[in-house]
Amino acid sequence: MSADPQTPLRADARRNRDQIIAAARVIFAEHGPEVPMEEIARSAGVGVGTLYRRFPDRDALVRAVAVDNFARVLEDARAAAEAEPTAWAALVRLLYGSMDLQLSIQLAMVSMKAYEILREDPVISDLRQSLLIEVESLVRAAQEDGHLRKDVGAGDVAMLFAVLLRRLPPRNPEIAEISTARCVAIMIDGLRAQPGTPLPGRPLGRDDIH
Amino acid sequence: MSADPQTPLRADARRNRDQIIAAARVIFAEHGPEVPMEEIARSAGVGVGTLYRRFPDRDALVRAVAVDNFARVLEDARAAAEAEPTAWAALVRLLYGSMDLQLSIQLAMVSMKAYEILREDPVISDLRQSLLIEVESLVRAAQEDGHLRKDVGAGDVAMLFAVLLRRLPPRNPEIAEISTARCVAIMIDGLRAQPGTPLPGRPLGRDDIH
Amino acid sequence: MSADPQTPLRADARRNRDQIIAAARVIFAEHGPEVPMEEIARSAGVGVGTLYRRFPDRDALVRAVAVDNFARVLEDARAAAEAEPTAWAALVRLLYGSMDLQLSIQLAMVSMKAYEILREDPVISDLRQSLLIEVESLVRAAQEDGHLRKDVGAGDVAMLFAVLLRRLPPRNPEIAEISTARCVAIMIDGLRAQPGTPLPGRPLGRDDIH
Amino acid sequence: MSADPQTPLRADARRNRDQIIAAARVIFAEHGPEVPMEEIARSAGVGVGTLYRRFPDRDALVRAVAVDNFARVLEDARAAAEAEPTAWAALVRLLYGSMDLQLSIQLAMVSMKAYEILREDPVISDLRQSLLIEVESLVRAAQEDGHLRKDVGAGDVAMLFAVLLRRLPPRNPEIAEISTARCVAIMIDGLRAQPGTPLPGRPLGRDDIH
DNA sequence: GATGAATGAGGCTTCATTCAT
DNA sequence: AATGAATGAAGCCTCATTCAT
């Protein structure tokens, strides 16, 4: 991300880099992406200088955390598609399963600032695109199965992901967990192919959501 | 003497206060609740000094904006309960109809900081409580009607509100609008009394969500 | 410079602004234009915030000091032209007399950074241009008088100014003063219309020196 | 043991040291003596660590570059004294000829910081002293010749050197060169033994200028 | 009361120097 | 011995809040 990809990092530098991203992920999730850089550094067990050597500024760090997370979600999506018997099951698993994983990326999208930072990044764009392609094929397959209602597109599903997985500010963690799970479940029922209200507008496709 | 909260403000002071809240609402919605105080003042057409005379610090302003908004939502809820033929219809209308109204209050809840500020406030608590009571009675009635699935509580519905109405960072506004409407519609279908997955956990009641 | 020229500053603000420029002039002269902003603020008797309210960043301050000084030199040049019986005398007086005055502007030109800052500034350009026009007419007149050697242009004279008036890093102040005066005197003798070496190159005009 | 200054450096260490000084000379000349150490190291093709092994801190490096340059000037002075037919010619050659040579040392003296660093250094003092002695004898001889005006001392001449050879911030290089040459020529005419203004103060001797 | 100036703490970032590999 | 990573002090600047006009 920040270093020349040609030159692989020295072992200790690599370790530090990873610690920093890990720490940032947790802290971003807990306190949003605007916590003082010093706090991130401290929590990663390094000096600010080290942090800045690895990531020239806050934006670079935010991007790196986001890339890291997007990549995980993509992996998850692929694993789900492969492991589950039906596309519908894969979607359901994704909606449930990514919750933990996405804690921080979603958080990273809560902030206007973070959003601005990420919107331009080409690496993020690529990951995003790959993820949407994956979701799109699941959506199509699940619709052919007859599990998923026909009037939704990959864009709709992605937006639901985004809406649902973005965390509320942290409250009682037990309740938070139950609540999220229940929201997801209700949403899944809403997605089922069965009689319901016709949806307004038109199905949103992969390209409708930027 | 005139600082006594009972004493109604002089007309011009009142006008200032309202201008400030109105301006803050817009700015909070657009740029989040952490914009410089000076910007808010400018956009309200007053000096910072005036802003601070009216609201001793940022927290007070955030609280005031939130109170203003909560009050509107409560009004909405009551109006819906009264005007709609069924409780279910009232809930649906609320889920749809509050979207505009809540733009800003939801935004105000996007930020960790804002959340911290509001969680302790007794006036907010009261409004919140009143709103939840209103929702609870709608939920019960809609369940008795047979419209609303039996396994949800007022807390679940409130969380759905919160999750859904929180805005994503601003993107293509047309798409944003369609998307939100569709998410809400899917959610409503998920709430319908009809065969679906059993929800995890237990119904969340009014008091479960703080 | 930094404030909207339309709105004249409030009396106290004006006073502060002047104090800041005065302090900066002295400090720039003593320690170069890269002293910590805090030091300048302290020495002007204000907080950093005030300094930054008046001058959005260091560059703005450097520019303001330079403008202030250029203006003085220009005044000096005009006063000399008017008061002295001959153009030659005016030039000589300028070379001597500006020494004190120019302490800081010259210093401001010692630093690469400062030079970069000033080179683009349109206000500085204007002042510069006015000054050069003034010098040019003195040069012409002094050459017609027969006092000044014919093979020099306004650009040459300006460069001599610049070279001579730039201060060396501060050493024994008494010696510094004597030394500068003597250098100037030698230079003046070099400029006299009398037999000497032909100068290399060609006379440098007003526009040759940027 | 090998840190003993007497012990000559190993060949590769020596090479490193020379590369560093050469690089520093160029960079100091181009960007002043305050460029980041890392930049100097990079441009010398070594790591910072190596730079610091050779020069314990920035001051040491500045001193080393200055010593290197002073030594060259001294050589120049001696060569000129020996090669030129008259002392006057030697002085003139020095004034002209050192321009190239001194580019960097002069630059190194532009900065207050550098000046502070050098003023105390005994090695520099020695070189300085040797140089002034050389100049002094040229001055005396040139005055006896009748070429050089009688009312100047070695200190005056040295100050003229210093004043003239210090470079202005880089501008159009062609003009810069012409301009410097012309300033020197004018100065030389000013130094000629011929009727002129009596100089203010008293001749500055070798010891007057620190 | 209103205004906008002043203050200074706090976050960001750079870079001289030290240290592990 | 060379390298480049890590450290942290120090400068820059912003902005919440207070205060003089």
mmCIF file of C-alpha atoms in Angstrom, chain A residues 16-195:
data_model
loop_
_atom_site.group_PDB
_atom_site.id
_atom_site.type_symbol
_atom_site.label_atom_id
_atom_site.label_comp_id
_atom_site.label_asym_id
_atom_site.label_seq_id
_atom_site.Cartn_x
_atom_site.Cartn_y
_atom_site.Cartn_z
ATOM 1 C CA ASN A 16 4.968 -3.657 12.713
ATOM 2 C CA ARG A 17 2.867 -2.909 9.718
ATOM 3 C CA ASP A 18 0.560 -5.758 10.545
ATOM 4 C CA GLN A 19 0.326 -4.769 14.176
ATOM 5 C CA ILE A 20 -0.573 -1.279 13.159
ATOM 6 C CA ILE A 21 -3.327 -2.369 10.828
ATOM 7 C CA ALA A 22 -4.683 -4.753 13.421
ATOM 8 C CA ALA A 23 -4.669 -2.074 16.083
ATOM 9 C CA ALA A 24 -6.207 0.468 13.748
ATOM 10 C CA ARG A 25 -8.947 -1.928 12.816
ATOM 11 C CA VAL A 26 -9.928 -2.409 16.425
ATOM 12 C CA ILE A 27 -9.667 1.237 17.318
ATOM 13 C CA PHE A 28 -11.482 2.436 14.235
ATOM 14 C CA ALA A 29 -14.237 0.017 15.120
ATOM 15 C CA GLU A 30 -14.418 1.225 18.672
ATOM 16 C CA HIS A 31 -13.956 4.920 18.306
ATOM 17 C CA GLY A 32 -14.329 5.733 14.652
ATOM 18 C CA PRO A 33 -11.650 6.571 12.145
ATOM 19 C CA GLU A 34 -10.690 9.871 13.653
ATOM 20 C CA VAL A 35 -8.918 8.826 16.788
ATOM 21 C CA PRO A 36 -5.565 10.509 17.322
ATOM 22 C CA MET A 37 -2.763 8.811 15.449
ATOM 23 C CA GLU A 38 -0.809 8.598 18.677
ATOM 24 C CA GLU A 39 -3.466 6.457 20.204
ATOM 25 C CA ILE A 40 -3.285 4.043 17.310
ATOM 26 C CA ALA A 41 0.467 3.963 17.520
ATOM 27 C CA ARG A 42 0.426 3.356 21.243
ATOM 28 C CA SER A 43 -2.098 0.623 20.925
ATOM 29 C CA ALA A 44 0.016 -0.996 18.229
ATOM 30 C CA GLY A 45 2.990 -0.776 20.504
ATOM 31 C CA VAL A 46 5.036 1.499 18.274
ATOM 32 C CA GLY A 47 5.992 5.158 18.184
ATOM 33 C CA VAL A 48 4.133 7.646 16.021
ATOM 34 C CA GLY A 49 7.154 7.902 13.825
ATOM 35 C CA THR A 50 6.895 4.266 12.906
ATOM 36 C CA LEU A 51 3.288 4.638 12.067
ATOM 37 C CA TYR A 52 4.057 7.543 9.794
ATOM 38 C CA ARG A 53 6.967 5.768 8.167
ATOM 39 C CA ARG A 54 4.578 3.026 7.165
ATOM 40 C CA PHE A 55 1.575 5.189 6.302
ATOM 41 C CA PRO A 56 2.373 8.687 5.156
ATOM 42 C CA ASP A 57 -0.797 10.101 6.631
ATOM 43 C CA ARG A 58 -4.102 9.152 8.149
ATOM 44 C CA ASP A 59 -5.712 8.626 4.790
ATOM 45 C CA ALA A 60 -3.167 6.037 3.845
ATOM 46 C CA LEU A 61 -3.858 4.163 7.037
ATOM 47 C CA VAL A 62 -7.596 4.263 6.548
ATOM 48 C CA ARG A 63 -7.157 2.994 3.039
ATOM 49 C CA ALA A 64 -4.914 0.196 4.157
ATOM 50 C CA VAL A 65 -7.372 -0.945 6.808
ATOM 51 C CA ALA A 66 -10.202 -0.809 4.323
ATOM 52 C CA VAL A 67 -8.294 -2.787 1.730
ATOM 53 C CA ASP A 68 -7.423 -5.373 4.292
ATOM 54 C CA ASN A 69 -11.048 -5.741 5.241
ATOM 55 C CA PHE A 70 -12.512 -5.704 1.795
ATOM 56 C CA ALA A 71 -10.144 -8.476 0.907
ATOM 57 C CA ARG A 72 -11.409 -10.541 3.800
ATOM 58 C CA VAL A 73 -15.001 -10.053 2.848
ATOM 59 C CA LEU A 74 -14.242 -11.056 -0.692
ATOM 60 C CA GLU A 75 -12.591 -14.209 0.582
ATOM 61 C CA ASP A 76 -15.601 -14.872 2.735
ATOM 62 C CA ALA A 77 -17.938 -14.440 -0.162
ATOM 63 C CA ARG A 78 -15.973 -16.860 -2.267
ATOM 64 C CA ALA A 79 -15.717 -19.377 0.525
ATOM 65 C CA ALA A 80 -19.452 -19.166 1.135
ATOM 66 C CA ALA A 81 -20.252 -19.574 -2.535
ATOM 67 C CA GLU A 82 -18.112 -22.640 -2.676
ATOM 68 C CA ALA A 83 -19.007 -24.287 0.590
ATOM 69 C CA GLU A 84 -22.747 -23.811 0.728
ATOM 70 C CA PRO A 85 -25.119 -26.112 -1.100
ATOM 71 C CA THR A 86 -27.224 -23.313 -2.564
ATOM 72 C CA ALA A 87 -26.642 -19.736 -3.584
ATOM 73 C CA TRP A 88 -29.348 -18.699 -1.183
ATOM 74 C CA ALA A 89 -27.561 -20.399 1.679
ATOM 75 C CA ALA A 90 -24.379 -18.647 0.659
ATOM 76 C CA LEU A 91 -26.084 -15.276 0.718
ATOM 77 C CA VAL A 92 -27.600 -15.998 4.091
ATOM 78 C CA ARG A 93 -24.294 -17.131 5.456
ATOM 79 C CA LEU A 94 -22.677 -14.026 4.093
ATOM 80 C CA LEU A 95 -25.208 -11.787 5.680
ATOM 81 C CA TYR A 96 -24.745 -13.491 9.013
ATOM 82 C CA GLY A 97 -21.170 -14.442 8.814
ATOM 83 C CA SER A 98 -19.647 -11.233 7.686
ATOM 84 C CA MET A 99 -20.921 -9.396 10.667
ATOM 85 C CA ASP A 100 -17.874 -9.976 12.766
ATOM 86 C CA LEU A 101 -15.561 -9.628 9.929
ATOM 87 C CA GLN A 102 -16.975 -6.425 8.742
ATOM 88 C CA LEU A 103 -17.079 -4.663 12.016
ATOM 89 C CA SER A 104 -14.388 -2.311 11.046
ATOM 90 C CA ILE A 105 -14.825 -1.848 7.363
ATOM 91 C CA GLN A 106 -18.384 -0.881 7.947
ATOM 92 C CA LEU A 107 -17.287 1.424 10.616
ATOM 93 C CA ALA A 108 -14.830 2.882 8.231
ATOM 94 C CA MET A 109 -17.787 3.743 6.059
ATOM 95 C CA VAL A 110 -19.684 5.468 8.791
ATOM 96 C CA SER A 111 -17.543 8.521 8.667
ATOM 97 C CA MET A 112 -17.950 11.053 5.904
ATOM 98 C CA LYS A 113 -14.246 11.573 5.971
ATOM 99 C CA ALA A 114 -13.468 7.899 5.565
ATOM 100 C CA TYR A 115 -15.956 7.666 2.792
ATOM 101 C CA GLU A 116 -14.280 10.478 0.900
ATOM 102 C CA ILE A 117 -10.918 8.885 1.389
ATOM 103 C CA LEU A 118 -12.008 5.547 0.030
ATOM 104 C CA ARG A 119 -14.213 6.611 -2.834
ATOM 105 C CA GLU A 120 -11.283 7.464 -5.086
ATOM 106 C CA ASP A 121 -8.964 4.634 -4.260
ATOM 107 C CA PRO A 122 -8.399 2.328 -7.220
ATOM 108 C CA VAL A 123 -7.447 -0.688 -5.141
ATOM 109 C CA ILE A 124 -10.613 -0.372 -3.137
ATOM 110 C CA SER A 125 -12.564 0.039 -6.354
ATOM 111 C CA ASP A 126 -11.190 -3.196 -7.677
ATOM 112 C CA LEU A 127 -11.997 -5.116 -4.559
ATOM 113 C CA ARG A 128 -15.441 -3.622 -4.493
ATOM 114 C CA GLN A 129 -16.029 -4.575 -8.054
ATOM 115 C CA SER A 130 -14.879 -8.137 -7.470
ATOM 116 C CA LEU A 131 -17.144 -8.421 -4.493
ATOM 117 C CA LEU A 132 -20.119 -7.105 -6.400
ATOM 118 C CA ILE A 133 -19.514 -9.548 -9.212
ATOM 119 C CA GLU A 134 -19.489 -12.361 -6.702
ATOM 120 C CA VAL A 135 -22.700 -11.162 -5.114
ATOM 121 C CA GLU A 136 -24.329 -10.723 -8.471
ATOM 122 C CA SER A 137 -23.764 -14.307 -9.419
ATOM 123 C CA LEU A 138 -25.116 -15.476 -6.084
ATOM 124 C CA VAL A 139 -28.164 -13.301 -6.519
ATOM 125 C CA ARG A 140 -28.876 -14.684 -9.980
ATOM 126 C CA ALA A 141 -28.424 -18.246 -8.903
ATOM 127 C CA ALA A 142 -30.606 -17.785 -5.835
ATOM 128 C CA GLN A 143 -33.312 -16.282 -7.979
ATOM 129 C CA GLU A 144 -33.181 -19.197 -10.373
ATOM 130 C CA ASP A 145 -33.450 -21.556 -7.431
ATOM 131 C CA GLY A 146 -36.650 -19.842 -6.486
ATOM 132 C CA HIS A 147 -35.316 -18.912 -3.065
ATOM 133 C CA LEU A 148 -34.725 -15.230 -3.635
ATOM 134 C CA ARG A 149 -37.392 -12.831 -4.731
ATOM 135 C CA LYS A 150 -37.051 -11.909 -8.365
ATOM 136 C CA ASP A 151 -37.444 -8.190 -8.049
ATOM 137 C CA VAL A 152 -34.088 -7.429 -6.466
ATOM 138 C CA GLY A 153 -30.650 -6.929 -7.951
ATOM 139 C CA ALA A 154 -27.116 -7.278 -6.690
ATOM 140 C CA GLY A 155 -27.134 -3.592 -5.876
ATOM 141 C CA ASP A 156 -30.123 -3.995 -3.586
ATOM 142 C CA VAL A 157 -28.453 -6.791 -1.752
ATOM 143 C CA ALA A 158 -25.231 -4.874 -1.421
ATOM 144 C CA MET A 159 -27.052 -1.910 -0.004
ATOM 145 C CA LEU A 160 -28.746 -4.132 2.516
ATOM 146 C CA PHE A 161 -25.375 -5.447 3.519
ATOM 147 C CA ALA A 162 -24.087 -1.979 3.909
ATOM 148 C CA VAL A 163 -27.069 -0.765 5.852
ATOM 149 C CA LEU A 164 -27.200 -3.698 8.138
ATOM 150 C CA LEU A 165 -23.576 -4.224 8.808
ATOM 151 C CA ARG A 166 -22.781 -0.696 9.630
ATOM 152 C CA ARG A 167 -22.703 -0.764 13.342
ATOM 153 C CA LEU A 168 -24.583 1.493 15.612
ATOM 154 C CA PRO A 169 -22.501 3.256 18.183
ATOM 155 C CA PRO A 170 -21.581 0.636 20.703
ATOM 156 C CA ARG A 171 -24.186 -0.086 23.301
ATOM 157 C CA ASN A 172 -24.800 -3.072 25.506
ATOM 158 C CA PRO A 173 -22.842 -5.607 23.497
ATOM 159 C CA GLU A 174 -25.115 -8.537 24.221
ATOM 160 C CA ILE A 175 -28.168 -6.684 23.056
ATOM 161 C CA ALA A 176 -26.252 -5.315 20.140
ATOM 162 C CA GLU A 177 -25.469 -8.768 18.955
ATOM 163 C CA ILE A 178 -28.956 -10.121 19.368
ATOM 164 C CA SER A 179 -30.381 -7.083 17.722
ATOM 165 C CA THR A 180 -28.169 -7.258 14.684
ATOM 166 C CA ALA A 181 -28.872 -10.923 14.236
ATOM 167 C CA ARG A 182 -32.573 -10.316 14.403
ATOM 168 C CA CYS A 183 -32.460 -7.458 11.977
ATOM 169 C CA VAL A 184 -30.584 -9.630 9.559
ATOM 170 C CA ALA A 185 -33.094 -12.411 10.009
ATOM 171 C CA ILE A 186 -36.020 -10.145 9.382
ATOM 172 C CA MET A 187 -34.274 -8.824 6.347
ATOM 173 C CA ILE A 188 -33.712 -12.322 5.072
ATOM 174 C CA ASP A 189 -37.362 -13.059 5.439
ATOM 175 C CA GLY A 190 -38.012 -9.909 3.506
ATOM 176 C CA LEU A 191 -35.811 -11.204 0.741
ATOM 177 C CA ARG A 192 -37.485 -14.547 0.473
ATOM 178 C CA ALA A 193 -39.426 -15.380 -2.627
ATOM 179 C CA GLN A 194 -42.959 -15.216 -1.331
ATOM 180 C CA PRO A 195 -45.908 -12.890 -1.670
#
